[in-house]
Each structure stands twice: as structure tokens, then as C-alpha cells.
N, CA, C and O of each residue as an XYZ file, in Angstrom:
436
protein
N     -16.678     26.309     10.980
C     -15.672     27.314     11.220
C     -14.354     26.828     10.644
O     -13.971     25.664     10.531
N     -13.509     28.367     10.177
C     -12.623     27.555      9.246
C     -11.249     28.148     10.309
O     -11.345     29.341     10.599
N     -10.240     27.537     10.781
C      -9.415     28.637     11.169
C      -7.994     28.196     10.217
O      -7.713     27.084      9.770
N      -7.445     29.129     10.127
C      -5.903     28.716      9.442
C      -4.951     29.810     10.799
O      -5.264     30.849     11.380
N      -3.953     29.079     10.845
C      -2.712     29.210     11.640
C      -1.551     28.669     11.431
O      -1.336     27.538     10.994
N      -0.646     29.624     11.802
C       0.624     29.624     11.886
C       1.501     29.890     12.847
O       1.606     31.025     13.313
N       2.400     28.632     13.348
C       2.971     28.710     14.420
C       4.651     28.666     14.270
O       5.169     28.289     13.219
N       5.339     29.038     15.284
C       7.147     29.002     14.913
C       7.756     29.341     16.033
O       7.326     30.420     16.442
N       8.663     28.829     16.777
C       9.536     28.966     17.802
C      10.199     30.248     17.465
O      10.210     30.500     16.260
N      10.621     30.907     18.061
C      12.135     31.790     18.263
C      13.168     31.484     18.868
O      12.992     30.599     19.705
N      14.458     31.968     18.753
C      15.167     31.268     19.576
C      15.958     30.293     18.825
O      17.051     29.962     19.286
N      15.541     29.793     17.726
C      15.911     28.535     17.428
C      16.118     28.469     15.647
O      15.293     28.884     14.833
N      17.604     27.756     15.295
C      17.795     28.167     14.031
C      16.866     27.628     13.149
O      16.405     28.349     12.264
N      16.431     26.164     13.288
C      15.031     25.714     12.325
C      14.151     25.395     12.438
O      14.142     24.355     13.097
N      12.806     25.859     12.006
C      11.565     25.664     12.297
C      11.340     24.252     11.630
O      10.743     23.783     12.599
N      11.351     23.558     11.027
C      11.189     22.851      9.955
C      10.417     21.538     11.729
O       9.244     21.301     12.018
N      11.419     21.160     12.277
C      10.749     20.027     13.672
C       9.771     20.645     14.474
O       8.739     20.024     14.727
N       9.958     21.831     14.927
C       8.897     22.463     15.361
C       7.209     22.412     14.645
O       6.132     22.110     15.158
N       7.485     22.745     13.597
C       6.808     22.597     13.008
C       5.858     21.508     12.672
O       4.638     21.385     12.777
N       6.759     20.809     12.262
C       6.408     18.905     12.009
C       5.447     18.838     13.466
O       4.323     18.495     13.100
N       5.462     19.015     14.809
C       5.433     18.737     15.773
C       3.958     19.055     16.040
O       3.151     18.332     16.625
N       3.661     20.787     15.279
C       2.373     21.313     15.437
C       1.565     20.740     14.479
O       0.444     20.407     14.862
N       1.911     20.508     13.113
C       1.292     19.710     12.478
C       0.526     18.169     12.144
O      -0.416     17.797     11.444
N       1.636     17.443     13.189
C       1.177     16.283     14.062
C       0.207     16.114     14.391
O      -0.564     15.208     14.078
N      -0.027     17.580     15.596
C      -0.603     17.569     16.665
C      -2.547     17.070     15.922
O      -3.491     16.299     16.093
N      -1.942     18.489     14.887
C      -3.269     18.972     13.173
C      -3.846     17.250     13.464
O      -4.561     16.814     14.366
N      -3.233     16.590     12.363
C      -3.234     15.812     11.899
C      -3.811     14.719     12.759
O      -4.786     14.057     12.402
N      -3.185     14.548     13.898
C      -4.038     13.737     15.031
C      -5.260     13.717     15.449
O      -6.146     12.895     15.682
N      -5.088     14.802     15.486
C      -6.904     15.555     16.107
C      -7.764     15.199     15.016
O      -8.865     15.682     15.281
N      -7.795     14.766     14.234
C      -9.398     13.853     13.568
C     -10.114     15.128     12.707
O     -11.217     14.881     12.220
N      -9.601     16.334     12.520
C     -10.768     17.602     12.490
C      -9.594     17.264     10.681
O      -8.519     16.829     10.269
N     -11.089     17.972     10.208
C     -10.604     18.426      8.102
C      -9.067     19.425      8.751
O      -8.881     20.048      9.797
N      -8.354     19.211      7.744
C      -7.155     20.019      7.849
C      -6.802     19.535      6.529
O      -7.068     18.544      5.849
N      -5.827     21.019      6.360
C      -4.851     20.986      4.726
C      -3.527     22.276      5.407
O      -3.508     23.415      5.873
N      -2.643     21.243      5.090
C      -0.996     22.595      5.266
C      -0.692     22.660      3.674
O      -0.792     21.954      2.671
N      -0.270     23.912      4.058
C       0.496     24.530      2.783
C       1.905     24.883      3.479
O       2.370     24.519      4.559
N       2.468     25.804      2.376
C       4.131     26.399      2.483
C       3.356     27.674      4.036
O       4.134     27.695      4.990
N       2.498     28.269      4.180
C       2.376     29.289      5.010
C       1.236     29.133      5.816
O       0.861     30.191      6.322
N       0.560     28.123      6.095
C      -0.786     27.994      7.029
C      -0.937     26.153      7.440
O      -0.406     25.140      6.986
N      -1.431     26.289      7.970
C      -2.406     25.061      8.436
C      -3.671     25.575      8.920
O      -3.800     26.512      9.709
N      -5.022     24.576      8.141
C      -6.099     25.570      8.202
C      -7.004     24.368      8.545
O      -7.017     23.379      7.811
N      -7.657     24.439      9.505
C      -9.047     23.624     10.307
C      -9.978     23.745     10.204
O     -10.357     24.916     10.196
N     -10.839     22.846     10.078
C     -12.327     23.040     10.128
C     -12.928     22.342     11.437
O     -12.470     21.227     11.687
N     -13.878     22.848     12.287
C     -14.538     22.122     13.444
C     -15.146     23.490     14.017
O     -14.932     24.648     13.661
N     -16.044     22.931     15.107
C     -16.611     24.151     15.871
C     -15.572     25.096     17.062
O     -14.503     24.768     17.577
N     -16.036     25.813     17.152
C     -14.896     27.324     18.549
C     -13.661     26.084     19.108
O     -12.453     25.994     18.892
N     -14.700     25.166     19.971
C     -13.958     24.148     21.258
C     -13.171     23.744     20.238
O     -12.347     24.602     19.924
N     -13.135     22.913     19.714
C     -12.369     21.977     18.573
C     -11.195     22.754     17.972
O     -10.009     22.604     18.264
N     -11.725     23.625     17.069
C     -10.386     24.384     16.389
C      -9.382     25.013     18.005
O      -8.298     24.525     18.326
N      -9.974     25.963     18.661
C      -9.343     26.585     19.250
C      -8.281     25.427     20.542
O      -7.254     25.794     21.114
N      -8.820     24.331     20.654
C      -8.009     23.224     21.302
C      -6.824     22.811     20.736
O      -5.743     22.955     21.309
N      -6.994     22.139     19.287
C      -6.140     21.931     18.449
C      -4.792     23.335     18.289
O      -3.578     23.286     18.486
N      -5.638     24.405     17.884
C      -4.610     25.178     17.854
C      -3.627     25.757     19.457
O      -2.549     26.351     19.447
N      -4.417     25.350     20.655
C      -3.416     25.537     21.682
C      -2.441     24.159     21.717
O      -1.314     24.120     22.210
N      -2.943     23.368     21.264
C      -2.207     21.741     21.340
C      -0.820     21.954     20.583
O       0.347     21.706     20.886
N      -1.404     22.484     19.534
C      -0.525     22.323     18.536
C       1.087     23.660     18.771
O       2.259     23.487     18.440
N       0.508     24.737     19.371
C       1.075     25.987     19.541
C       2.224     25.378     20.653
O       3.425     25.648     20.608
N       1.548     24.465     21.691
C       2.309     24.272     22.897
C       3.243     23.008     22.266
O       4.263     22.915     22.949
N       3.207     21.815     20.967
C       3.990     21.477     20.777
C       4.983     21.732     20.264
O       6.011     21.057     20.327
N       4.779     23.055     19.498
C       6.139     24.162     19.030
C       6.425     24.989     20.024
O       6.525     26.130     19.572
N       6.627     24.940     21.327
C       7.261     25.628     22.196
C       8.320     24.971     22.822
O       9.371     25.480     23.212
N       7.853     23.408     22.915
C       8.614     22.992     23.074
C      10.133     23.226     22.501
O      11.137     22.665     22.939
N      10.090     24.071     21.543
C      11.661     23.917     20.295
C      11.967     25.345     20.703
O      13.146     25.601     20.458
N      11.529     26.025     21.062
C      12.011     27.329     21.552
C      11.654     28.183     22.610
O      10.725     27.761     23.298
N      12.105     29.198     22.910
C      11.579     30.081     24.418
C      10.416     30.832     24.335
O       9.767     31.308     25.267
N      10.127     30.924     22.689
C       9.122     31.908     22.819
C       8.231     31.083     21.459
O       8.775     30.275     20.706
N       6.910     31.463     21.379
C       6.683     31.312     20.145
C       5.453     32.148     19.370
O       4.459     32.408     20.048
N       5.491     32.588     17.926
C       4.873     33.723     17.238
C       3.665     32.728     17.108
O       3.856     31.516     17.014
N       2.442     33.278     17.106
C       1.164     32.235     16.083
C       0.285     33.392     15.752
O      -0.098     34.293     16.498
N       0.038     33.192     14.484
C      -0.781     34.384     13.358
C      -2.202     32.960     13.485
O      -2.164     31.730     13.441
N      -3.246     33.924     13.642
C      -4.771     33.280     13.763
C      -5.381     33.821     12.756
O      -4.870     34.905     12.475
N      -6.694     33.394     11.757
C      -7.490     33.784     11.166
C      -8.555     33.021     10.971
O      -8.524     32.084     10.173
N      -9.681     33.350     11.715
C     -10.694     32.095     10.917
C     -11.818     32.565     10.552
O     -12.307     33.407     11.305
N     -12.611     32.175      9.264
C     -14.220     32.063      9.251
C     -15.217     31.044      9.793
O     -15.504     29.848      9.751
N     -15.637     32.405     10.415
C     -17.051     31.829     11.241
C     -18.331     31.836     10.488
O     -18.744     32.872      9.967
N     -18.927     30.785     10.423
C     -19.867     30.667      9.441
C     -20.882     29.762      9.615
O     -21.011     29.016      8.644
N     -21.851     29.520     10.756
C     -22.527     29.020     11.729
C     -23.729     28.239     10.703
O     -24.583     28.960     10.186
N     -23.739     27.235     10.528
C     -24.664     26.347     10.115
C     -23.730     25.698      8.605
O     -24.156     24.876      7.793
N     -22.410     26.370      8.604
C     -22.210     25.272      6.982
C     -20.686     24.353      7.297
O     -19.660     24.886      7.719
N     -20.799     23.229      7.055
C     -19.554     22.242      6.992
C     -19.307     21.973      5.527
O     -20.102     22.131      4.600
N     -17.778     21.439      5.477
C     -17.178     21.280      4.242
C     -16.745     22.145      3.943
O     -16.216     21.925      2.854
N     -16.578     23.286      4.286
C     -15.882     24.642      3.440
C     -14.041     24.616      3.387
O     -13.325     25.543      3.008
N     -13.643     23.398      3.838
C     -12.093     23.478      3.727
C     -12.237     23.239      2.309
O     -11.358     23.899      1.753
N     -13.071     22.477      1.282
C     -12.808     22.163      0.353
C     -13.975     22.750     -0.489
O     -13.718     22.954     -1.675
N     -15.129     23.028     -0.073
C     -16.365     23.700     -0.518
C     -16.229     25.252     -1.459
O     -16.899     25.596     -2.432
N     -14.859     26.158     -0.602
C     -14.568     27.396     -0.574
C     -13.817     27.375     -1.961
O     -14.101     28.010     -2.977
N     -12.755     26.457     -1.741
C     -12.322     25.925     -3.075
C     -12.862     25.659     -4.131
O     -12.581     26.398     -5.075
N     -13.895     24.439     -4.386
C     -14.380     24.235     -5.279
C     -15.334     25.719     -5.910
O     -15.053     26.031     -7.067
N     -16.183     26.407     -5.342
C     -16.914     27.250     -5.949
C     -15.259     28.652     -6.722
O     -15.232     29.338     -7.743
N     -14.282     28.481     -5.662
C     -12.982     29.375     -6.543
C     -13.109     28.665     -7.765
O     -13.352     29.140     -8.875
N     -12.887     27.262     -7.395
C     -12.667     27.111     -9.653
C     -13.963     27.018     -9.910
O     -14.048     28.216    -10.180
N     -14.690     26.763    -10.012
C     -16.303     27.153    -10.872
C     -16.005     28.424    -10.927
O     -15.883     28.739    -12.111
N     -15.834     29.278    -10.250
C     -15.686     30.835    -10.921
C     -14.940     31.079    -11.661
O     -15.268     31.681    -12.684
N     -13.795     30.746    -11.450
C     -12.485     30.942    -12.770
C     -13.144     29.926    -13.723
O     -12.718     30.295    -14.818
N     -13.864     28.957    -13.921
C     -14.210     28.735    -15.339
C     -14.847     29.386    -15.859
O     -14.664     29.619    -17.054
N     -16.041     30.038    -15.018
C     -17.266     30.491    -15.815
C     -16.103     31.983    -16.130
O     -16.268     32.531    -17.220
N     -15.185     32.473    -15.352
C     -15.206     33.961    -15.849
C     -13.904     33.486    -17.137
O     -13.489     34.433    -17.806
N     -13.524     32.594    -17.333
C     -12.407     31.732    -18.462
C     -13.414     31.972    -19.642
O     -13.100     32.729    -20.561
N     -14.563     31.360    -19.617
C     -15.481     31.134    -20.559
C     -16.127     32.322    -21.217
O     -16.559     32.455    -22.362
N     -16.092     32.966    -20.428
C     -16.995     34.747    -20.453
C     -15.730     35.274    -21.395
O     -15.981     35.169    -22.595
N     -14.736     35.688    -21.161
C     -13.214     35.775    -21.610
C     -13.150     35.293    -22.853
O     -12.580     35.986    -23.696
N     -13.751     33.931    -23.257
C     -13.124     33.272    -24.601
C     -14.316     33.956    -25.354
O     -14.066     34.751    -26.259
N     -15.719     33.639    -24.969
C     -16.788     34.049    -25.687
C     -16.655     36.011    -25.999
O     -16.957     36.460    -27.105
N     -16.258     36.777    -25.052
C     -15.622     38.210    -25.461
C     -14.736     39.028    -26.557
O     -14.716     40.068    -27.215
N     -13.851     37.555    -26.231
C     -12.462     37.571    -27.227
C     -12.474     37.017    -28.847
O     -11.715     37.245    -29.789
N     -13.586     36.261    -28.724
C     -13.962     34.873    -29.791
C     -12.950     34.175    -30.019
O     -12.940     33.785    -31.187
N     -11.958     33.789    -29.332
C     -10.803     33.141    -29.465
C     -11.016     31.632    -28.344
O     -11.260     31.644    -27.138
N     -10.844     30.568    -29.153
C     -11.060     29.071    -28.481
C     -10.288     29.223    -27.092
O      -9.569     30.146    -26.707
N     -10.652     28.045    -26.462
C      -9.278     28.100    -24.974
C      -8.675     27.084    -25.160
O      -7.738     26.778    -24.423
């Protein structure tokens, strides 16, 4: 299971420590994780992700009175590795459809 989330105080002029704080939390917990500019995204089973993400939610509350968290995850019951799995088959596709493209065009890449 893959979940990505996003967490942020209100209340409060910068997210930037808050933040740091939930990402910590990521990072501690032992589970595959990757942050970007707009997510932090987990891999582990229901218990696991959904722990982490209350861990992590309640260490960005600390920074403000209230706080927003956007959830999304794939559920996908028998496959691991897909934080990076999902990825890799994205670029195998953009090559093969790169390649399809040059051979169409007859123009080298």
C-alpha cells in the first residue's frame, strides 16, 4: 500500500518546522518513504501507513490550532516496492513511447 500525504498547521505564519516535524516523524518510522515540494508518500500495510500518518499529523499540530491533511493511497494487496517500482515502469514507458516517436519521425534522438 502506497499512501502519500500532506500535512500543515493553520494559524501559523510558517509551515516550513511544522513540517520538518511530520517528516521526522516519516523518516523515523523505518517504512519506504520519498518527500517532494507537495507530498510525502509511504509504503507499508493499513496499521503501518495509517499510524505513521496520525504520528506524523499530531506532530504538526503541535505548530498550530488546527491542522489540514490531504490523504491518497493505493491499495494493492500482494505487491511491495511500488514507491519505486511505479516509477521505474513510468520511465520504461517514456522510452519505449521516445523510441516509437523517433522510429515514426525517422529522426535520431
Amino acid at each position: 500500500m502506497l499512501v502519500a500525504f500532506s500535512v500543515a498547521p493553520s494559524g501559523s505564519e510558517s509551515v516550513h518546522d511544522a513540517v520538518a516535524a511530520a517528516v521526522r516523524v516519516v523518516r523515523e518510522s523505518g517504512l519506504p518513504n520519498r518527500t517532494d515540494a507537495m507530498f510525502t508518500t509511504i509504503e507499508g500495510d493499513w496499521e503501518e501507513c495509517l499510524d505513521v500518518v496520525k504520528r506524523a499529523t499530531e506532530a504538526c499540530a503541535a505548530y498550530g490550532n488546527r491542522v489540514s491533511l490531504v490523504l491518497k493511497a493505493d491499495i494493492r494487496p500482494g505487491h511491495a516496492g511500488e514507491l519505486t517500482g511505479k516509477l521505474d515502469r513510468l520511465e520504461q514507458a517514456l522510452q519505449r513511447t521516445a523510441e516509437r516517436s523517433e522510429a515514426e519521425c525517422g529522426e535520431p534522438g
